[in-house]
mmCIF file of C-alpha atoms in Angstrom:
data_model
loop_
_atom_site.group_PDB
_atom_site.id
_atom_site.type_symbol
_atom_site.label_atom_id
_atom_site.label_comp_id
_atom_site.label_asym_id
_atom_site.label_seq_id
_atom_site.Cartn_x
_atom_site.Cartn_y
_atom_site.Cartn_z
ATOM 1 C CA UNK A 1 -129.290 80.312 23.197
ATOM 2 C CA UNK A 2 -129.675 80.534 26.994
ATOM 3 C CA UNK A 3 -127.517 78.245 29.058
ATOM 4 C CA UNK A 4 -128.570 77.078 32.496
ATOM 5 C CA UNK A 5 -126.883 79.142 35.207
ATOM 6 C CA UNK A 6 -124.414 77.487 37.550
ATOM 7 C CA UNK A 7 -121.949 79.020 40.022
ATOM 8 C CA UNK A 8 -118.504 79.255 38.499
ATOM 9 C CA UNK A 9 -116.879 77.462 41.420
ATOM 10 C CA UNK A 10 -117.563 75.877 44.788
ATOM 11 C CA UNK A 11 -115.127 74.457 47.285
ATOM 12 C CA UNK A 12 -115.068 72.417 50.449
ATOM 13 C CA UNK A 13 -112.804 70.440 52.713
ATOM 14 C CA UNK A 14 -112.728 66.647 52.669
ATOM 15 C CA UNK A 15 -115.788 65.275 54.429
ATOM 16 C CA UNK A 16 -117.845 68.426 53.956
ATOM 17 C CA UNK A 17 -120.880 68.824 51.712
ATOM 18 C CA UNK A 18 -121.155 71.106 48.730
ATOM 19 C CA UNK A 19 -124.186 71.947 46.629
ATOM 20 C CA UNK A 20 -124.193 73.131 43.022
ATOM 21 C CA UNK A 21 -127.239 74.926 41.689
ATOM 22 C CA UNK A 22 -128.515 74.889 38.118
ATOM 23 C CA UNK A 23 -131.093 77.543 37.286
ATOM 24 C CA UNK A 24 -133.208 77.526 34.158
ATOM 25 C CA UNK A 25 -136.756 78.423 33.238
ATOM 26 C CA UNK A 26 -140.190 76.890 33.208
ATOM 27 C CA UNK A 27 -139.452 75.820 29.621
ATOM 28 C CA UNK A 28 -136.675 73.483 30.674
ATOM 29 C CA UNK A 29 -135.672 72.770 34.302
ATOM 30 C CA UNK A 30 -139.006 73.791 35.775
ATOM 31 C CA UNK A 31 -141.128 72.088 33.172
ATOM 32 C CA UNK A 32 -139.673 68.601 33.086
ATOM 33 C CA UNK A 33 -138.051 66.109 35.454
ATOM 34 C CA UNK A 34 -135.279 65.597 32.932
ATOM 35 C CA UNK A 35 -132.286 67.199 34.620
ATOM 36 C CA UNK A 36 -129.002 65.317 34.561
ATOM 37 C CA UNK A 37 -125.565 66.051 35.989
ATOM 38 C CA UNK A 38 -122.137 65.216 34.612
ATOM 39 C CA UNK A 39 -118.640 65.118 36.086
ATOM 40 C CA UNK A 40 -115.624 65.842 33.936
ATOM 41 C CA UNK A 41 -111.998 65.515 34.911
ATOM 42 C CA UNK A 42 -109.420 67.213 32.645
ATOM 43 C CA UNK A 43 -108.988 65.561 29.260
ATOM 44 C CA UNK A 44 -111.516 62.837 29.971
ATOM 45 C CA UNK A 45 -115.012 62.112 28.737
ATOM 46 C CA UNK A 46 -117.899 63.453 30.828
ATOM 47 C CA UNK A 47 -119.448 60.948 33.223
ATOM 48 C CA UNK A 48 -123.153 60.726 34.071
ATOM 49 C CA UNK A 49 -123.654 61.232 37.817
ATOM 50 C CA UNK A 50 -127.395 61.943 38.232
ATOM 51 C CA UNK A 51 -130.291 61.634 35.800
ATOM 52 C CA UNK A 52 -134.002 62.422 35.853
ATOM 53 C CA UNK A 53 -133.328 64.898 38.697
ATOM 54 C CA UNK A 54 -132.723 62.370 41.472
ATOM 55 C CA UNK A 55 -131.664 59.012 39.997
ATOM 56 C CA UNK A 56 -128.136 57.711 40.381
ATOM 57 C CA UNK A 57 -126.607 55.341 37.782
ATOM 58 C CA UNK A 58 -125.086 52.090 38.927
ATOM 59 C CA UNK A 59 -121.550 52.637 40.179
ATOM 60 C CA UNK A 60 -121.985 56.267 41.207
ATOM 61 C CA UNK A 61 -121.337 56.714 44.949
ATOM 62 C CA UNK A 62 -124.403 57.506 47.040
ATOM 63 C CA UNK A 63 -122.740 60.673 48.328
ATOM 64 C CA UNK A 64 -123.955 62.236 45.084
ATOM 65 C CA UNK A 65 -127.609 63.277 45.143
ATOM 66 C CA UNK A 66 -129.903 65.485 43.098
ATOM 67 C CA UNK A 67 -133.002 67.548 43.726
ATOM 68 C CA UNK A 68 -135.150 70.222 42.140
ATOM 69 C CA UNK A 69 -137.312 73.100 43.287
ATOM 70 C CA UNK A 70 -139.110 75.213 40.740
ATOM 71 C CA UNK A 71 -136.719 76.284 37.999
ATOM 72 C CA UNK A 72 -133.583 75.346 39.977
ATOM 73 C CA UNK A 73 -132.007 71.910 40.201
ATOM 74 C CA UNK A 74 -129.205 71.048 42.608
ATOM 75 C CA UNK A 75 -126.418 68.508 42.902
ATOM 76 C CA UNK A 76 -125.128 67.788 46.397
ATOM 77 C CA UNK A 77 -121.891 66.012 47.136
ATOM 78 C CA UNK A 78 -121.846 64.797 50.723
ATOM 79 C CA UNK A 79 -118.644 63.663 52.350
ATOM 80 C CA UNK A 80 -116.447 65.368 49.780
ATOM 81 C CA UNK A 81 -113.438 63.340 48.637
ATOM 82 C CA UNK A 82 -110.290 64.344 46.791
ATOM 83 C CA UNK A 83 -111.366 62.504 43.644
ATOM 84 C CA UNK A 84 -114.527 64.625 43.485
ATOM 85 C CA UNK A 85 -112.455 67.608 42.382
ATOM 86 C CA UNK A 86 -113.642 68.142 38.809
ATOM 87 C CA UNK A 87 -115.926 70.207 36.609
ATOM 88 C CA UNK A 88 -119.651 69.550 36.900
ATOM 89 C CA UNK A 89 -122.371 70.594 34.511
ATOM 90 C CA UNK A 90 -126.097 70.125 34.346
ATOM 91 C CA UNK A 91 -128.389 69.470 31.403
ATOM 92 C CA UNK A 92 -132.136 69.811 30.969
ATOM 93 C CA UNK A 93 -134.496 68.700 28.274
ATOM 94 C CA UNK A 94 -136.466 71.444 26.555
ATOM 95 C CA UNK A 95 -138.974 70.885 23.746
ATOM 96 C CA UNK A 96 -137.344 73.338 21.367
ATOM 97 C CA UNK A 97 -133.808 73.506 22.723
ATOM 98 C CA UNK A 98 -132.126 71.478 25.472
ATOM 99 C CA UNK A 99 -129.559 73.600 27.301
ATOM 100 C CA UNK A 100 -126.499 72.679 29.284
ATOM 101 C CA UNK A 101 -125.319 74.508 32.369
ATOM 102 C CA UNK A 102 -122.446 76.977 32.421
ATOM 103 C CA UNK A 103 -120.344 74.553 34.462
ATOM 104 C CA UNK A 104 -118.987 74.560 38.013
ATOM 105 C CA UNK A 105 -115.495 73.747 39.160
ATOM 106 C CA UNK A 106 -115.471 71.864 42.447
ATOM 107 C CA UNK A 107 -112.279 72.273 44.445
ATOM 108 C CA UNK A 108 -111.413 70.070 47.389
ATOM 109 C CA UNK A 109 -109.398 72.162 49.808
ATOM 110 C CA UNK B 1 -118.523 48.371 27.728
ATOM 111 C CA UNK B 2 -119.907 50.998 25.361
ATOM 112 C CA UNK B 3 -117.250 53.245 23.885
ATOM 113 C CA UNK B 4 -117.468 56.163 21.481
ATOM 114 C CA UNK B 5 -114.548 57.628 19.550
ATOM 115 C CA UNK B 6 -114.616 60.799 17.492
ATOM 116 C CA UNK B 7 -112.491 61.244 14.390
ATOM 117 C CA UNK B 8 -111.987 64.005 11.864
ATOM 118 C CA UNK B 9 -109.737 66.926 10.946
ATOM 119 C CA UNK B 10 -108.335 69.045 13.698
ATOM 120 C CA UNK B 11 -107.952 72.143 11.549
ATOM 121 C CA UNK B 12 -110.434 73.582 9.085
ATOM 122 C CA UNK B 13 -110.344 76.785 7.055
ATOM 123 C CA UNK B 14 -113.098 79.385 7.360
ATOM 124 C CA UNK B 15 -116.057 78.852 5.018
ATOM 125 C CA UNK B 16 -115.218 75.171 4.571
ATOM 126 C CA UNK B 17 -117.168 72.116 5.708
ATOM 127 C CA UNK B 18 -115.993 69.981 8.612
ATOM 128 C CA UNK B 19 -116.989 66.323 8.735
ATOM 129 C CA UNK B 20 -116.725 64.347 11.943
ATOM 130 C CA UNK B 21 -117.388 60.670 12.573
ATOM 131 C CA UNK B 22 -118.227 58.851 15.785
ATOM 132 C CA UNK B 23 -117.399 55.150 15.908
ATOM 133 C CA UNK B 24 -119.367 53.174 18.478
ATOM 134 C CA UNK B 25 -118.117 49.932 20.001
ATOM 135 C CA UNK B 26 -119.702 47.642 22.562
ATOM 136 C CA UNK B 27 -123.230 48.426 21.390
ATOM 137 C CA UNK B 28 -125.015 48.223 18.062
ATOM 138 C CA UNK B 29 -126.520 51.536 16.947
ATOM 139 C CA UNK B 30 -129.283 49.482 15.300
ATOM 140 C CA UNK B 31 -130.388 48.257 18.723
ATOM 141 C CA UNK B 32 -131.799 51.590 19.770
ATOM 142 C CA UNK B 33 -131.112 54.794 21.702
ATOM 143 C CA UNK B 34 -130.447 58.170 20.153
ATOM 144 C CA UNK B 35 -127.012 59.430 19.197
ATOM 145 C CA UNK B 36 -125.885 63.024 19.517
ATOM 146 C CA UNK B 37 -123.198 65.568 18.762
ATOM 147 C CA UNK B 38 -122.351 68.151 21.401
ATOM 148 C CA UNK B 39 -119.653 70.803 21.348
ATOM 149 C CA UNK B 40 -117.844 73.039 23.820
ATOM 150 C CA UNK B 41 -116.206 76.228 22.558
ATOM 151 C CA UNK B 42 -113.210 77.432 24.587
ATOM 152 C CA UNK B 43 -114.363 79.025 27.810
ATOM 153 C CA UNK B 44 -118.035 78.436 27.061
ATOM 154 C CA UNK B 45 -120.704 75.961 28.040
ATOM 155 C CA UNK B 46 -121.575 72.764 26.228
ATOM 156 C CA UNK B 47 -123.955 73.098 23.303
ATOM 157 C CA UNK B 48 -126.215 70.417 21.860
ATOM 158 C CA UNK B 49 -125.890 70.279 18.065
ATOM 159 C CA UNK B 50 -127.915 67.396 16.656
ATOM 160 C CA UNK B 51 -129.508 64.026 17.422
ATOM 161 C CA UNK B 52 -130.234 60.940 15.303
ATOM 162 C CA UNK B 53 -131.621 57.467 15.925
ATOM 163 C CA UNK B 54 -130.986 54.177 14.179
ATOM 164 C CA UNK B 55 -133.888 54.790 11.827
ATOM 165 C CA UNK B 56 -132.399 58.060 10.650
ATOM 166 C CA UNK B 57 -134.840 60.372 12.418
ATOM 167 C CA UNK B 58 -133.019 63.633 13.044
ATOM 168 C CA UNK B 59 -133.348 66.595 15.390
ATOM 169 C CA UNK B 60 -131.297 69.768 15.138
ATOM 170 C CA UNK B 61 -130.487 72.726 17.350
ATOM 171 C CA UNK B 62 -132.510 75.646 16.017
ATOM 172 C CA UNK B 63 -129.331 77.732 16.226
ATOM 173 C CA UNK B 64 -127.336 75.475 13.894
ATOM 174 C CA UNK B 65 -130.030 73.774 11.812
ATOM 175 C CA UNK B 66 -129.210 75.631 8.595
ATOM 176 C CA UNK B 67 -125.558 74.504 8.596
ATOM 177 C CA UNK B 68 -125.659 71.006 10.063
ATOM 178 C CA UNK B 69 -126.389 67.496 8.825
ATOM 179 C CA UNK B 70 -126.258 64.398 11.010
ATOM 180 C CA UNK B 71 -126.299 60.918 9.487
ATOM 181 C CA UNK B 72 -125.976 57.307 10.587
ATOM 182 C CA UNK B 73 -124.164 54.324 9.047
ATOM 183 C CA UNK B 74 -125.443 51.271 10.857
ATOM 184 C CA UNK B 75 -123.330 48.892 8.788
ATOM 185 C CA UNK B 76 -120.162 50.431 10.230
ATOM 186 C CA UNK B 77 -121.753 51.329 13.574
ATOM 187 C CA UNK B 78 -120.949 54.997 13.055
ATOM 188 C CA UNK B 79 -122.739 58.294 12.932
ATOM 189 C CA UNK B 80 -121.440 61.514 11.468
ATOM 190 C CA UNK B 81 -121.748 65.274 11.559
ATOM 191 C CA UNK B 82 -121.273 67.777 8.759
ATOM 192 C CA UNK B 83 -120.970 71.452 9.679
ATOM 193 C CA UNK B 84 -120.909 73.827 6.731
ATOM 194 C CA UNK B 85 -119.602 77.349 6.255
ATOM 195 C CA UNK B 86 -117.545 77.266 9.422
ATOM 196 C CA UNK B 87 -116.216 80.353 11.162
ATOM 197 C CA UNK B 88 -113.929 80.929 14.117
ATOM 198 C CA UNK B 89 -117.011 80.669 16.338
ATOM 199 C CA UNK B 90 -117.198 76.980 15.450
ATOM 200 C CA UNK B 91 -113.830 76.315 17.090
ATOM 201 C CA UNK B 92 -114.626 73.849 19.868
ATOM 202 C CA UNK B 93 -114.172 70.390 21.274
ATOM 203 C CA UNK B 94 -116.769 68.173 19.589
ATOM 204 C CA UNK B 95 -118.163 65.225 21.560
ATOM 205 C CA UNK B 96 -120.391 62.406 20.453
ATOM 206 C CA UNK B 97 -122.607 60.657 22.978
ATOM 207 C CA UNK B 98 -125.356 58.095 23.437
ATOM 208 C CA UNK B 99 -128.658 59.688 24.410
ATOM 209 C CA UNK B 100 -131.453 58.024 26.264
ATOM 210 C CA UNK B 101 -134.803 59.718 25.698
ATOM 211 C CA UNK B 102 -138.047 57.979 26.382
ATOM 212 C CA UNK B 103 -139.753 55.813 28.932
ATOM 213 C CA UNK B 104 -139.638 58.677 31.395
ATOM 214 C CA UNK B 105 -135.900 59.213 31.149
ATOM 215 C CA UNK B 106 -133.528 61.636 29.463
ATOM 216 C CA UNK B 107 -129.751 61.578 29.781
ATOM 217 C CA UNK B 108 -126.406 61.039 28.032
ATOM 218 C CA UNK B 109 -124.901 57.862 29.422
ATOM 219 C CA UNK B 110 -121.779 57.377 27.301
ATOM 220 C CA UNK B 111 -119.553 60.071 25.815
ATOM 221 C CA UNK B 112 -116.559 60.197 23.576
ATOM 222 C CA UNK B 113 -113.516 61.999 24.893
ATOM 223 C CA UNK B 114 -113.967 64.717 22.316
ATOM 224 C CA UNK B 115 -112.052 65.958 19.297
ATOM 225 C CA UNK B 116 -110.727 69.519 19.133
ATOM 226 C CA UNK B 117 -111.588 71.341 15.935
ATOM 227 C CA UNK B 118 -109.961 74.675 15.156
ATOM 228 C CA UNK B 119 -111.223 76.972 12.425
ATOM 229 C CA UNK B 120 -108.363 79.060 11.121
ATOM 230 C CA UNK B 121 -106.822 80.093 7.849
#
């Protein structure tokens, strides 16, 4: 099965912005507005950060935002904070198979 | 607060069947949503395995369909996964999660912490 492609790692200093890309195909990311993003700290359950490309669940800081262009979705963290250091992965609905992203480690310098 | 907790054996022998259970608290499975199993092999990305709803409608990954059965026990507010004929490639952390699909939305809003399953003789 084909996973969605994410950069292995991104980093930034506190206060900076970082963007994580998530590239799929027209059969998943490009075909549906059903991309979601998850944050996972070590040994904890994943946490929903963005859903339906741009929507933010209650309780998620507004420095997290999502977007999509063509077959690539993006998660932007503005005003990076120490607690944002974690693994992030994307997910997209697909009619025959719904893939996850390869995962990105965000490091706060 | 919705919580999910996986349970099952941590070690399984090759060719055997592994059975995992997800116990849900804070929400009745009978009330709706879909419920899923997802796994993450070491060093690899997450992989969707199977989905079920409270009515017992099931959906399987085409890559695992022949070896997987998902079931629901609404009386105990649990759902389960059976994975047959396991090999070392099935070694992974197995998560259960609540899945919202419909009404223009699609996402996993609550996850279990995950249970590590190792396939080894």
